[in-house]
């Protein structure tokens, strides 16, 4: 057995071999606050002995097991770190296979483990498991991020049998938790209704969060969830685990309360319709399941996760973003060069950085004048754009704004030249009628030719327009009639599709490492920490009604930092332009309205708001977020973001219930400030002609603001209030 080199004393991730009463070995994976403790017994089974607060003396992890007097374990595997099917197991397996000789049993014993310090903060534990009978191996990976208390887990599967082994189940992670009760918060949705939370106490048996949609996989349910231990966690109290799978395809998370009342979590790619035939000596890699544990509620869990996302996952997570004017809702498919030239002027007038041209700019034989035709034919439409995209980029630049463009390269309308030329590139059953989602079908990204095509849609745009500054990468259909003309094994399609997608995205990022790209999928159908490695931001929902967005952004923000969330001011909702802009300023600000139709005051307000946003974007994008008043339980919503030196913060307040006499009756206590510092509070984004009710000259201590609080003076005449808190 090999052990990685010990690292310096600051290194909080620790791996050691600690004898367990001569029974086996203890392998603790420690982060700053927590420990995931694995145990290898005499038979070399690896189990999860503990997941919880870190102990100051790691040798005491060996004493944990004997403190439990739960029901017997008939298998010795209830707590397996990677439960193999077909031998002793009686519960949901992490892995199930049929060997090359047709045998369906699997046993996995530890042969070695290693630890590698990736850097001062990150450490990688690798555990090698082997079947004692078959030449079949699994490697378990635990990558721990000490400061952020995040652990990523995944597995690699390999064998040297004579013939292929069929993998029926192939989890990334298999965890085990102990608590008096488990409360699960998960999310459901549909188009324009993304991220609707539900909380439930888990009972015995299995609760499954999964998707079988193939693409746009979050449409009904994302893989992200929260699990509270003992009792439902609140913003600042309770032990809570946030988890999710870094995978843009079908996922499956099983939460199984076992006969001992412990909770097993099995997370990975969905094995639905996905038996995988693995040749000898090839490695089958599963995607990372990430999780963070906080003992101080959901707020701390999300701040740790945001920090991790910005530092390690989201592309350019600590960088800058572009504010923009989008023309989707302003014009839909109805535009031409002349109209766009006018919109460039509006972009400039508004003061944002970039104009984003949306759907409808392409296809000639079947022009893209609505969503029924043209998808797949990525040549500029000659009628609308006689001088191509190049002239748009040039004219935008002349107007002092950048230019970005929408693509949806994974998809095809049957009414397109692409479909006529390459019917074999389309995912569809050869002997069944086609079934459409938004009048379109999905291209077969398992096929390398299709990968090249998709890559080249974007590559050509950049090649022809080196100044292109932004891409909105959309994906509007799910997979029906899953069948690939390219693959021999149809059950590989769902997995190979996603691998093909990542292959394309990686190629794009190798060529264009820094260009900002928005991950969009008919709204929030696709967002996860695998895709976000290639994207700077995502589109949470086509529903931009600001009242809906207050709720939706609230839920997304548990898992994704503000810098990654595109929030646009649009015509959805009947609220004032101020209310809409205030809500959109909580994420990455954009507009999708007809600027030329704005009244003078509305325009002046927007221009001022863009200036305010530019002044505050460093705090909004890179600061720590604190939720103050939850709109699910109150007539108001309030949240704030504080910079790392605690010298500047921005607080967003909204009235979400406009019934008679609703108002902020009591002060809202702020969070994350320095109690010893003195601050002023100034209201910004004032609509022209209105006066603030907040006295900006009054200094308050951080202590006062966080103990007594401040009343934003919300009422029916002031339904949204943005406050900037500045240290004196
Ligand atoms: C999807 C996107 C929208 C817009 C349209 C264009 O619905 O979510 O923002 O780009 O496609 O067809």
XYZ file of C-alpha atoms and ligand atoms in Angstrom:
740
model
C 0.000 0.000 0.000
C 1.346 3.392 -0.885
C 0.715 6.607 0.930
C 1.189 10.020 -0.603
C 3.789 12.317 0.794
C 2.747 14.309 3.804
C 2.212 17.969 3.103
C 2.882 21.108 5.094
C 1.070 21.940 8.287
C -1.331 24.303 6.513
C -2.440 21.382 4.450
C -5.714 20.446 6.043
C -6.393 17.421 3.939
C -4.913 14.490 5.736
C -4.580 10.881 4.837
C -3.248 8.415 7.333
C -3.317 4.793 8.170
C -4.751 4.361 11.591
C -5.134 0.869 13.027
C -8.723 0.069 14.039
C -8.482 -2.295 16.971
C -6.446 -4.607 14.737
C -9.470 -4.839 12.472
C -8.444 -2.731 9.594
C -7.407 0.695 8.504
C -8.966 4.134 8.638
C -8.535 6.588 5.775
C -9.804 10.050 6.683
C -10.263 12.615 3.940
C -10.255 15.864 5.839
C -11.193 19.339 4.715
C -11.112 22.464 6.840
C -14.279 21.588 8.771
C -15.208 18.051 7.802
C -14.010 14.517 7.455
C -15.100 11.731 5.173
C -13.699 8.659 6.869
C -13.244 5.446 4.940
C -12.460 2.151 6.575
C -10.751 -0.876 5.094
C -11.562 -4.004 7.101
C -9.626 -7.272 7.305
C -11.450 -8.633 4.277
C -10.408 -5.469 2.448
C -13.961 -4.214 2.023
C -13.978 -0.410 1.906
C -16.796 1.271 3.779
C -17.791 4.828 4.647
C -17.316 4.964 8.406
C -18.169 8.639 8.935
C -19.060 11.852 7.194
C -19.285 14.821 9.505
C -17.367 17.381 11.527
C -13.646 16.856 11.586
C -12.175 15.652 14.889
C -9.132 17.334 16.362
C -7.480 13.964 16.952
C -7.751 11.846 13.772
C -6.841 8.682 15.673
C -10.299 8.876 17.257
C -12.050 8.220 13.950
C -11.363 4.563 14.696
C -13.629 4.816 17.753
C -16.688 6.041 15.875
C -18.069 2.725 14.662
C -18.360 1.165 18.132
C -20.601 4.002 19.331
C -23.380 2.779 17.072
C -25.671 -0.091 18.079
C -27.828 -0.196 15.002
C -29.456 -3.249 13.472
C -27.170 -5.918 12.053
C -25.715 -5.711 8.587
C -26.357 -9.020 6.829
C -23.824 -8.235 4.146
C -21.047 -6.229 5.732
C -21.652 -3.928 2.798
C -24.479 -1.593 3.787
C -21.873 1.131 4.164
C -19.767 0.101 1.210
C -17.860 2.921 -0.433
C -18.757 1.339 -3.795
C -21.350 -1.402 -3.491
C -20.838 -4.246 -5.960
C -23.879 -6.195 -7.153
C -24.274 -9.927 -7.469
C -22.286 -11.187 -4.506
C -23.183 -10.351 -0.898
C -25.044 -7.123 -1.530
C -28.751 -6.707 -0.700
C -29.201 -2.965 -1.318
C -29.010 -0.617 -4.307
C -25.618 -1.284 -5.927
C -23.127 1.292 -7.146
C -21.947 -1.082 -9.816
C -23.532 -4.078 -11.560
C -21.854 -5.946 -14.412
C -22.016 -9.036 -16.589
C -18.539 -10.434 -17.039
C -17.173 -11.615 -20.379
C -18.070 -15.208 -19.415
C -21.689 -14.298 -18.613
C -21.268 -14.339 -14.845
C -23.081 -11.513 -13.041
C -21.293 -11.448 -9.707
C -18.909 -8.813 -8.563
C -16.846 -8.339 -5.461
C -14.465 -5.468 -4.902
C -11.630 -5.490 -2.382
C -9.099 -2.809 -1.653
C -5.626 -3.461 -2.987
C -4.021 -0.076 -2.398
C -4.598 3.588 -1.907
C -2.587 6.716 -2.561
C -2.812 10.371 -1.695
C -1.532 13.158 -3.866
C -1.345 16.778 -2.788
C -2.400 18.639 -5.908
C -1.568 21.958 -4.252
C -1.874 23.589 -0.835
C -5.651 23.347 -0.933
C -6.489 20.358 -3.088
C -5.771 16.736 -2.445
C -6.615 13.556 -4.329
C -7.185 10.212 -2.665
C -7.218 7.198 -4.966
C -8.431 3.808 -3.815
C -7.773 0.788 -5.961
C -10.374 -1.996 -5.766
C -10.116 -5.395 -7.424
C -12.350 -8.418 -7.797
C -10.598 -11.421 -6.175
C -11.953 -13.763 -8.877
C -12.156 -11.732 -12.079
C -9.522 -9.404 -13.564
C -11.839 -6.466 -12.940
C -10.896 -3.219 -11.202
C -12.454 -0.036 -9.982
C -10.540 3.043 -8.918
C -12.301 5.431 -6.573
C -11.267 9.083 -6.557
C -11.903 11.577 -3.760
C -10.722 15.063 -4.596
C -10.977 17.336 -1.599
C -10.880 21.128 -1.551
C -9.914 21.993 2.009
C -10.821 25.661 2.259
C -14.209 25.223 0.558
C -15.143 21.936 2.301
C -16.016 20.467 -1.083
C -15.312 16.877 -2.087
C -15.617 15.529 -5.619
C -15.972 11.803 -6.092
C -15.824 9.689 -9.198
C -14.775 6.222 -10.319
C -12.924 4.532 -13.143
C -13.751 1.031 -14.267
C -11.398 -1.299 -16.124
C -10.843 -5.004 -16.753
C -8.596 -7.481 -18.523
C -11.167 -10.176 -19.278
C -11.237 -12.024 -22.579
C -14.132 -10.211 -24.197
C -16.282 -7.237 -23.288
C -17.836 -6.736 -19.876
C -21.303 -5.160 -19.787
C -21.690 -2.423 -17.203
C -25.309 -2.159 -16.064
C -24.796 0.302 -13.226
C -21.822 2.590 -12.771
C -22.169 5.173 -10.023
C -19.702 7.977 -9.524
C -20.177 8.042 -5.785
C -21.565 5.906 -3.014
C -21.850 7.751 0.285
C -23.239 6.821 3.649
C -24.578 9.239 6.247
C -25.827 8.836 9.773
C -28.408 11.137 11.367
C -31.661 11.026 13.314
C -33.565 12.137 10.229
C -32.830 13.222 6.677
C -34.616 16.103 4.948
C -34.237 16.370 1.222
C -34.752 19.576 -0.760
C -34.906 18.903 -4.471
C -36.151 20.875 -7.441
C -38.610 20.284 -10.219
C -39.619 22.327 -13.196
C -40.627 22.726 -16.790
C -40.118 25.405 -19.412
C -40.429 28.822 -17.720
C -40.877 27.140 -14.327
C -37.367 26.066 -13.482
C -36.033 25.421 -9.967
C -39.218 24.914 -7.970
C -38.121 23.634 -4.550
C -39.736 20.817 -2.594
C -38.650 19.607 0.821
C -39.478 16.202 2.203
C -38.423 13.990 5.048
C -36.909 10.812 3.651
C -38.432 7.539 4.692
C -37.119 4.017 4.246
C -36.694 2.891 0.680
C -35.282 4.841 -2.239
C -36.008 8.372 -3.404
C -34.639 8.877 -6.901
C -33.794 12.161 -8.606
C -33.187 11.448 -12.253
C -33.620 12.444 -15.852
C -34.004 10.456 -19.035
C -34.244 13.380 -21.458
C -30.780 12.915 -22.975
C -30.253 16.614 -23.714
C -31.766 19.635 -21.977
C -31.684 17.240 -19.069
C -32.655 19.658 -16.289
C -36.017 20.448 -17.847
C -38.006 18.507 -15.264
C -35.363 18.143 -12.579
C -31.736 19.149 -12.049
C -29.308 16.906 -10.191
C -28.588 19.513 -7.511
C -30.118 18.905 -4.100
C -29.765 19.761 -0.421
C -29.833 17.226 2.339
C -30.367 18.384 5.921
C -29.301 16.140 8.757
C -31.440 15.659 11.888
C -33.765 18.571 11.103
C -34.394 20.894 8.170
C -31.510 23.325 7.935
C -32.202 27.038 7.672
C -30.106 29.808 6.203
C -27.744 30.007 9.162
C -28.414 26.892 11.207
C -28.191 23.176 10.838
C -26.032 20.625 9.101
C -26.653 20.449 5.406
C -25.054 18.767 2.427
C -25.433 20.268 -1.045
C -24.679 17.868 -3.884
C -24.927 17.520 -7.632
C -23.489 15.684 -10.588
C -21.086 17.344 -12.998
C -22.688 15.800 -16.066
C -24.879 17.311 -18.779
C -26.656 14.093 -19.734
C -28.950 11.671 -17.995
C -28.191 11.499 -14.291
C -29.512 9.488 -11.400
C -29.237 10.133 -7.694
C -30.648 7.464 -5.395
C -31.143 8.316 -1.741
C -31.756 5.065 0.069
C -32.541 4.842 3.744
C -31.161 1.446 4.641
C -32.330 -1.134 7.202
C -30.001 0.429 9.788
C -31.694 3.850 9.262
C -28.592 5.275 7.629
C -28.747 7.099 4.338
C -26.951 5.809 1.297
C -26.434 8.203 -1.620
C -25.656 6.710 -5.010
C -24.981 9.295 -7.669
C -23.891 9.007 -11.254
C -24.871 8.878 -14.899
C -28.302 7.358 -15.300
C -28.006 3.689 -16.194
C -31.453 3.846 -17.824
C -31.213 2.304 -21.326
C -27.449 2.593 -21.012
C -25.828 -0.836 -20.634
C -22.236 -0.159 -21.526
C -20.086 -2.762 -23.232
C -16.523 -2.211 -22.061
C -13.621 -3.796 -23.965
C -10.573 -5.057 -22.054
C -7.992 -2.480 -20.996
C -10.196 0.499 -21.731
C -11.093 2.843 -18.910
C -14.703 3.798 -18.294
C -14.719 7.100 -16.396
C -17.698 8.386 -14.493
C -18.357 12.111 -13.935
C -17.665 13.817 -10.600
C -20.357 13.968 -7.957
C -19.541 17.041 -5.864
C -20.762 17.822 -2.404
C -20.209 20.410 0.288
C -21.183 20.092 3.935
C -21.865 22.985 6.276
C -22.810 22.888 9.936
C -24.037 26.477 9.810
C -26.904 26.227 7.388
C -27.570 26.729 3.721
C -25.982 30.170 3.526
C -22.525 28.958 4.453
C -22.889 25.884 2.226
C -23.713 28.050 -0.755
C -20.909 30.535 -0.093
C -18.397 27.689 0.081
C -19.806 26.238 -3.107
C -19.680 29.598 -4.894
C -16.065 30.072 -3.877
C -15.244 26.586 -5.165
C -17.135 27.229 -8.388
C -15.384 30.519 -9.052
C -11.936 29.156 -8.227
C -12.116 25.738 -9.839
C -15.117 25.116 -12.079
C -16.792 28.029 -13.802
C -14.814 29.293 -16.777
C -13.161 32.577 -15.825
C -15.009 32.407 -12.520
C -13.042 35.274 -10.992
C -12.941 37.315 -14.158
C -15.071 39.915 -15.877
C -18.303 39.686 -17.864
C -20.002 41.779 -20.543
C -23.310 43.563 -20.031
C -25.457 43.288 -23.132
C -28.502 44.113 -25.184
C -30.147 41.032 -26.695
C -32.691 41.265 -29.527
C -34.648 38.062 -28.931
C -37.749 39.530 -27.339
C -37.224 42.877 -29.021
C -37.506 41.506 -32.568
C -37.906 37.718 -32.438
C -37.180 36.519 -36.007
C -38.216 39.780 -37.586
C -35.089 41.854 -38.323
C -32.687 42.807 -41.065
C -29.334 44.481 -41.283
C -30.804 47.950 -41.162
C -32.783 47.224 -38.031
C -29.767 45.680 -36.360
C -27.648 48.693 -37.185
C -30.207 50.775 -35.302
C -30.023 48.386 -32.373
C -26.240 48.830 -32.212
C -26.872 52.524 -31.674
C -29.343 51.657 -28.930
C -26.765 49.375 -27.332
C -24.376 52.254 -27.216
C -27.040 54.623 -25.953
C -27.959 52.251 -23.160
C -24.328 52.006 -22.142
C -23.924 48.213 -22.159
C -20.871 46.444 -23.566
C -22.264 44.154 -26.244
C -25.084 43.537 -28.683
C -26.225 39.919 -28.823
C -27.922 38.812 -32.042
C -30.318 35.984 -31.274
C -32.064 33.322 -33.332
C -33.172 33.960 -36.927
C -30.005 35.202 -38.707
C -29.338 32.115 -40.825
C -30.574 29.663 -43.481
C -31.553 30.406 -47.078
C -33.343 27.504 -48.744
C -35.556 27.268 -45.659
C -35.091 30.679 -44.031
C -35.173 30.790 -40.282
C -38.158 33.117 -39.999
C -39.774 31.086 -37.272
C -38.813 28.022 -35.266
C -40.135 25.578 -37.839
C -37.328 25.796 -40.389
C -33.695 26.434 -41.060
C -32.039 25.056 -37.935
C -28.840 23.384 -39.090
C -28.153 25.700 -42.041
C -25.703 28.121 -40.512
C -25.146 30.423 -43.468
C -26.318 34.014 -42.931
C -29.721 34.628 -44.454
C -29.024 36.678 -47.589
C -32.258 38.630 -47.434
C -31.903 39.723 -43.838
C -28.132 40.015 -43.840
C -26.944 40.650 -47.422
C -23.468 41.511 -46.143
C -23.172 38.611 -43.753
C -22.188 38.605 -40.125
C -18.931 40.415 -40.879
C -20.724 43.643 -41.650
C -22.603 43.400 -38.354
C -19.428 42.936 -36.367
C -17.902 45.877 -38.202
C -20.862 48.173 -37.690
C -21.152 47.247 -34.004
C -17.470 48.012 -33.552
C -17.937 51.358 -35.299
C -20.649 52.099 -32.760
C -18.272 51.288 -29.936
C -19.988 48.072 -28.860
C -18.995 44.429 -29.095
C -20.976 41.876 -31.044
C -22.144 38.389 -30.032
C -24.280 35.788 -31.729
C -26.709 32.935 -30.955
C -26.177 29.381 -32.194
C -27.874 26.083 -31.536
C -25.507 23.777 -33.377
C -26.595 20.458 -31.840
C -30.029 20.643 -33.437
C -31.804 20.423 -36.770
C -35.232 21.261 -38.185
C -36.484 18.556 -40.561
C -37.120 21.493 -42.859
C -33.449 22.233 -43.505
C -30.748 21.460 -46.002
C -28.757 19.779 -43.260
C -31.544 17.283 -42.671
C -31.855 16.645 -46.416
C -28.124 16.045 -46.832
C -27.377 14.157 -43.645
C -30.427 12.268 -42.398
C -27.984 9.799 -40.839
C -26.678 12.532 -38.550
C -30.028 12.844 -36.830
C -31.068 10.957 -33.689
C -34.288 9.129 -34.663
C -35.568 5.587 -34.855
C -35.315 4.361 -38.469
C -38.657 2.577 -38.368
C -40.815 4.953 -36.338
C -42.461 8.308 -36.956
C -40.417 11.291 -35.871
C -41.504 13.148 -32.792
C -40.489 16.770 -32.386
C -39.679 19.071 -29.538
C -39.997 22.673 -30.721
C -40.180 21.385 -34.305
C -36.665 20.040 -34.172
C -34.501 16.980 -33.697
C -31.158 16.388 -32.029
C -27.985 15.702 -34.008
C -26.039 12.596 -33.129
C -23.029 13.915 -31.256
C -21.734 10.385 -30.720
C -20.700 10.579 -34.389
C -17.277 12.256 -34.860
C -18.471 13.742 -38.169
C -21.281 15.482 -36.320
C -18.826 16.634 -33.679
C -16.757 18.213 -36.444
C -19.854 19.841 -37.879
C -20.894 21.339 -34.546
C -17.355 22.501 -33.826
C -17.178 24.117 -37.242
C -20.430 26.037 -36.835
C -18.729 28.033 -34.106
C -15.200 27.792 -35.457
C -16.231 29.229 -38.813
C -18.005 32.140 -37.155
C -14.821 33.001 -35.282
C -12.648 32.355 -38.330
C -14.679 34.763 -40.426
C -15.208 37.250 -37.610
C -12.177 37.375 -35.357
C -13.765 40.213 -33.380
C -16.790 38.153 -32.442
C -16.989 38.718 -28.684
C -19.688 36.397 -27.343
C -21.604 33.220 -28.126
C -24.996 32.153 -26.830
C -24.979 28.352 -27.180
C -28.538 27.054 -27.098
C -30.075 23.577 -26.969
C -33.843 23.483 -27.264
C -34.873 19.866 -27.756
C -34.806 16.661 -25.778
C -33.988 13.277 -27.282
C -36.947 11.224 -28.473
C -36.608 7.961 -30.362
C -33.045 7.498 -29.142
C -31.206 5.797 -31.990
C -27.852 6.510 -33.591
C -27.064 5.465 -37.157
C -23.421 5.711 -36.171
C -23.235 3.528 -33.053
C -23.217 -0.257 -33.080
C -24.437 -0.377 -29.501
C -27.535 1.754 -29.092
C -27.301 1.583 -25.324
C -24.162 3.735 -25.539
C -25.968 6.682 -27.113
C -26.926 8.714 -24.038
C -23.386 8.527 -22.678
C -21.536 8.970 -25.965
C -23.714 11.968 -26.813
C -22.443 13.838 -23.770
C -18.869 12.739 -24.317
C -19.186 14.017 -27.895
C -20.558 17.321 -26.631
C -17.656 17.748 -24.202
C -15.233 16.829 -26.955
C -16.610 19.674 -29.076
C -16.633 22.128 -26.184
C -13.075 21.231 -25.267
C -11.937 21.750 -28.848
C -13.671 25.117 -28.882
C -12.045 26.155 -25.638
C -8.632 24.992 -26.846
C -9.079 27.371 -29.785
C -10.928 30.188 -28.017
C -10.066 29.984 -24.336
C -11.461 33.295 -23.166
C -14.446 34.308 -25.322
C -17.488 34.509 -23.043
C -20.158 31.943 -23.869
C -23.648 31.593 -22.439
C -24.961 28.117 -21.752
C -28.619 28.177 -22.701
C -31.158 25.442 -23.127
C -34.619 26.772 -23.802
C -34.109 28.487 -20.526
C -32.469 26.517 -17.736
C -32.536 23.087 -19.297
C -28.803 22.629 -19.044
C -26.586 23.836 -16.237
C -24.129 21.792 -14.228
C -20.518 21.986 -13.154
C -19.229 19.952 -16.080
C -20.739 22.213 -18.748
C -19.790 25.351 -16.813
C -16.120 24.513 -17.286
C -16.646 25.672 -20.858
C -19.079 28.534 -20.244
C -18.858 31.839 -18.457
C -22.557 32.039 -17.669
C -25.900 30.288 -18.056
C -29.455 31.273 -18.859
C -31.602 30.254 -15.878
C -35.006 30.467 -17.594
C -36.906 32.012 -20.468
C -39.212 33.265 -17.777
C -37.879 36.746 -17.058
C -40.923 38.046 -15.214
C -39.012 39.713 -12.377
C -41.320 38.384 -9.688
C -40.743 34.850 -10.923
C -37.038 35.568 -11.261
C -36.788 36.671 -7.620
C -37.866 33.179 -6.653
C -36.003 31.296 -9.339
C -32.729 33.161 -8.928
C -33.078 32.648 -5.187
C -33.044 28.866 -5.649
C -30.370 28.802 -8.365
C -28.184 30.992 -6.171
C -27.861 28.241 -3.587
C -25.770 26.360 -6.138
C -24.425 28.832 -8.694
C -22.665 32.155 -8.098
C -24.167 35.431 -9.325
C -21.421 35.929 -11.912
C -22.633 32.815 -13.729
C -26.306 33.779 -13.899
C -27.540 35.758 -16.914
C -30.436 37.957 -15.884
C -32.135 40.144 -18.463
C -34.645 42.957 -18.322
C -37.447 42.001 -20.734
C -41.120 42.573 -21.434
C -42.182 39.653 -19.263
C -44.084 40.841 -16.224
C -46.067 44.014 -15.622
C -43.667 45.564 -13.127
C -41.830 48.841 -13.638
C -38.570 49.002 -15.519
C -36.947 49.811 -12.191
C -38.242 46.651 -10.549
C -37.120 44.571 -13.530
C -33.661 46.137 -13.633
C -33.128 45.845 -9.887
C -33.888 42.117 -10.089
C -31.642 41.576 -13.123
C -28.783 43.393 -11.385
C -28.497 40.540 -8.893
C -26.851 38.431 -11.576
C -25.101 39.208 -14.836
C -27.085 42.117 -16.216
C -28.524 42.243 -19.719
C -31.472 43.867 -21.481
C -33.852 42.420 -24.035
C -36.244 45.294 -24.680
C -36.811 47.878 -27.421
C -34.684 50.753 -26.227
C -36.108 53.164 -28.801
C -39.580 52.673 -27.325
C -38.541 53.582 -23.788
C -39.851 56.870 -22.446
C -37.243 59.470 -21.478
C -37.430 58.662 -17.795
C -37.257 54.911 -18.318
C -34.243 55.332 -20.581
C -32.528 57.668 -18.141
C -33.217 55.186 -15.360
C -31.688 52.291 -17.363
C -28.629 54.311 -18.324
C -28.085 55.242 -14.702
C -28.634 51.644 -13.581
C -26.005 50.385 -16.051
C -23.549 52.904 -14.576
C -24.437 51.767 -11.069
C -24.000 48.167 -12.126
C -20.574 48.874 -13.594
C -19.644 50.479 -10.318
C -20.904 47.519 -8.283
C -20.213 44.558 -10.531
C -17.016 43.638 -8.759
C -18.995 43.155 -5.522
C -21.909 41.377 -7.244
C -19.711 39.029 -9.264
C -16.935 38.285 -6.819
C -18.436 38.900 -3.376
C -20.043 36.616 -0.805
C -23.789 36.291 -0.985
C -26.060 36.347 2.075
C -29.777 35.650 1.951
C -31.666 37.817 4.430
C -35.419 37.418 3.896
C -36.777 34.395 2.054
C -39.650 35.261 -0.325
C -41.054 31.753 0.135
C -41.962 32.613 3.712
C -42.386 36.385 3.681
C -43.996 39.180 1.706
C -40.483 40.405 0.914
C -37.207 39.155 -0.445
C -33.858 40.532 0.615
C -30.318 39.400 -0.124
C -26.938 41.047 -0.076
C -23.439 40.560 -1.401
C -20.333 41.700 0.452
C -16.816 42.126 -0.919
C -13.952 40.208 0.659
C -12.633 43.160 2.662
C -16.135 43.862 4.018
C -15.850 47.449 2.871
C -18.634 47.393 0.306
C -21.896 45.575 -0.004
C -25.031 45.771 -2.082
C -28.430 44.832 -0.702
C -31.441 44.015 -2.889
C -34.930 44.279 -1.376
C -38.266 43.499 -3.016
C -41.901 43.401 -2.048
C -43.185 40.116 -3.454
C -46.720 40.363 -2.134
C -48.635 43.489 -3.103
C -51.780 42.858 -1.069
C -53.216 45.701 1.002
C -50.776 47.375 3.388
C -47.890 45.028 2.754
C -44.623 46.711 3.676
C -41.349 46.197 5.498
C -42.569 46.716 9.050
C -39.420 45.740 10.884
C -35.727 46.166 10.138
C -33.884 43.526 8.127
C -30.673 42.383 9.773
C -27.715 42.469 7.444
C -24.980 39.842 7.376
C -21.348 39.458 6.466
C -20.230 42.967 7.501
C -17.491 43.872 9.959
C -19.189 44.720 13.292
C -16.389 47.103 14.163
C -16.588 49.108 10.945
C -18.806 52.147 10.358
C -20.889 52.143 7.216
C -23.138 54.473 5.267
C -26.166 53.159 3.426
C -27.168 54.778 0.161
C -30.089 53.966 -2.055
C -29.277 53.677 -5.751
C -31.326 52.998 -8.883
C -33.753 55.762 -7.973
C -36.327 56.327 -10.655
C -36.012 59.882 -12.078
C -38.104 62.287 -10.054
C -38.316 60.091 -6.932
C -36.522 60.639 -3.656
C -34.981 58.084 -1.394
C -36.336 57.521 2.086
C -32.965 56.260 3.249
C -30.694 58.854 4.844
C -27.360 58.321 3.217
C -25.452 60.608 5.595
C -26.271 58.541 8.695
C -23.357 56.296 9.704
C -24.155 52.901 11.211
C -21.827 50.410 12.798
C -21.649 46.945 11.263
C -22.736 45.791 14.717
C -25.938 47.858 14.483
C -26.706 46.768 10.932
C -26.199 43.104 11.810
C -27.946 43.239 15.203
C -30.802 45.712 14.829
C -30.802 45.972 11.046
C -32.146 48.499 8.621
C -35.580 49.038 7.158
C -35.464 49.456 3.361
C -38.880 51.134 3.564
C -40.563 48.809 1.114
C -44.221 49.395 0.392
C -46.533 49.506 -2.588
C -44.921 52.721 -3.804
C -41.395 51.350 -3.284
C -41.525 47.739 -4.334
C -37.839 47.374 -4.978
C -34.985 49.072 -3.204
C -31.275 48.670 -3.892
C -28.906 49.809 -1.178
C -25.164 50.223 -1.286
C -23.393 49.790 2.027
C -19.977 51.432 2.136
C -17.434 51.428 4.938
C -16.354 54.875 6.011
C -34.527 29.605 -26.465
C -33.729 30.542 -25.598
C -34.178 31.969 -25.839
C -34.009 32.315 -27.300
C -34.746 31.307 -28.159
C -34.433 31.505 -29.628
O -35.862 29.593 -26.066
O -33.864 30.202 -24.250
O -33.424 32.862 -25.051
O -32.649 32.323 -27.624
O -34.398 29.976 -27.825
O -35.099 30.632 -30.424
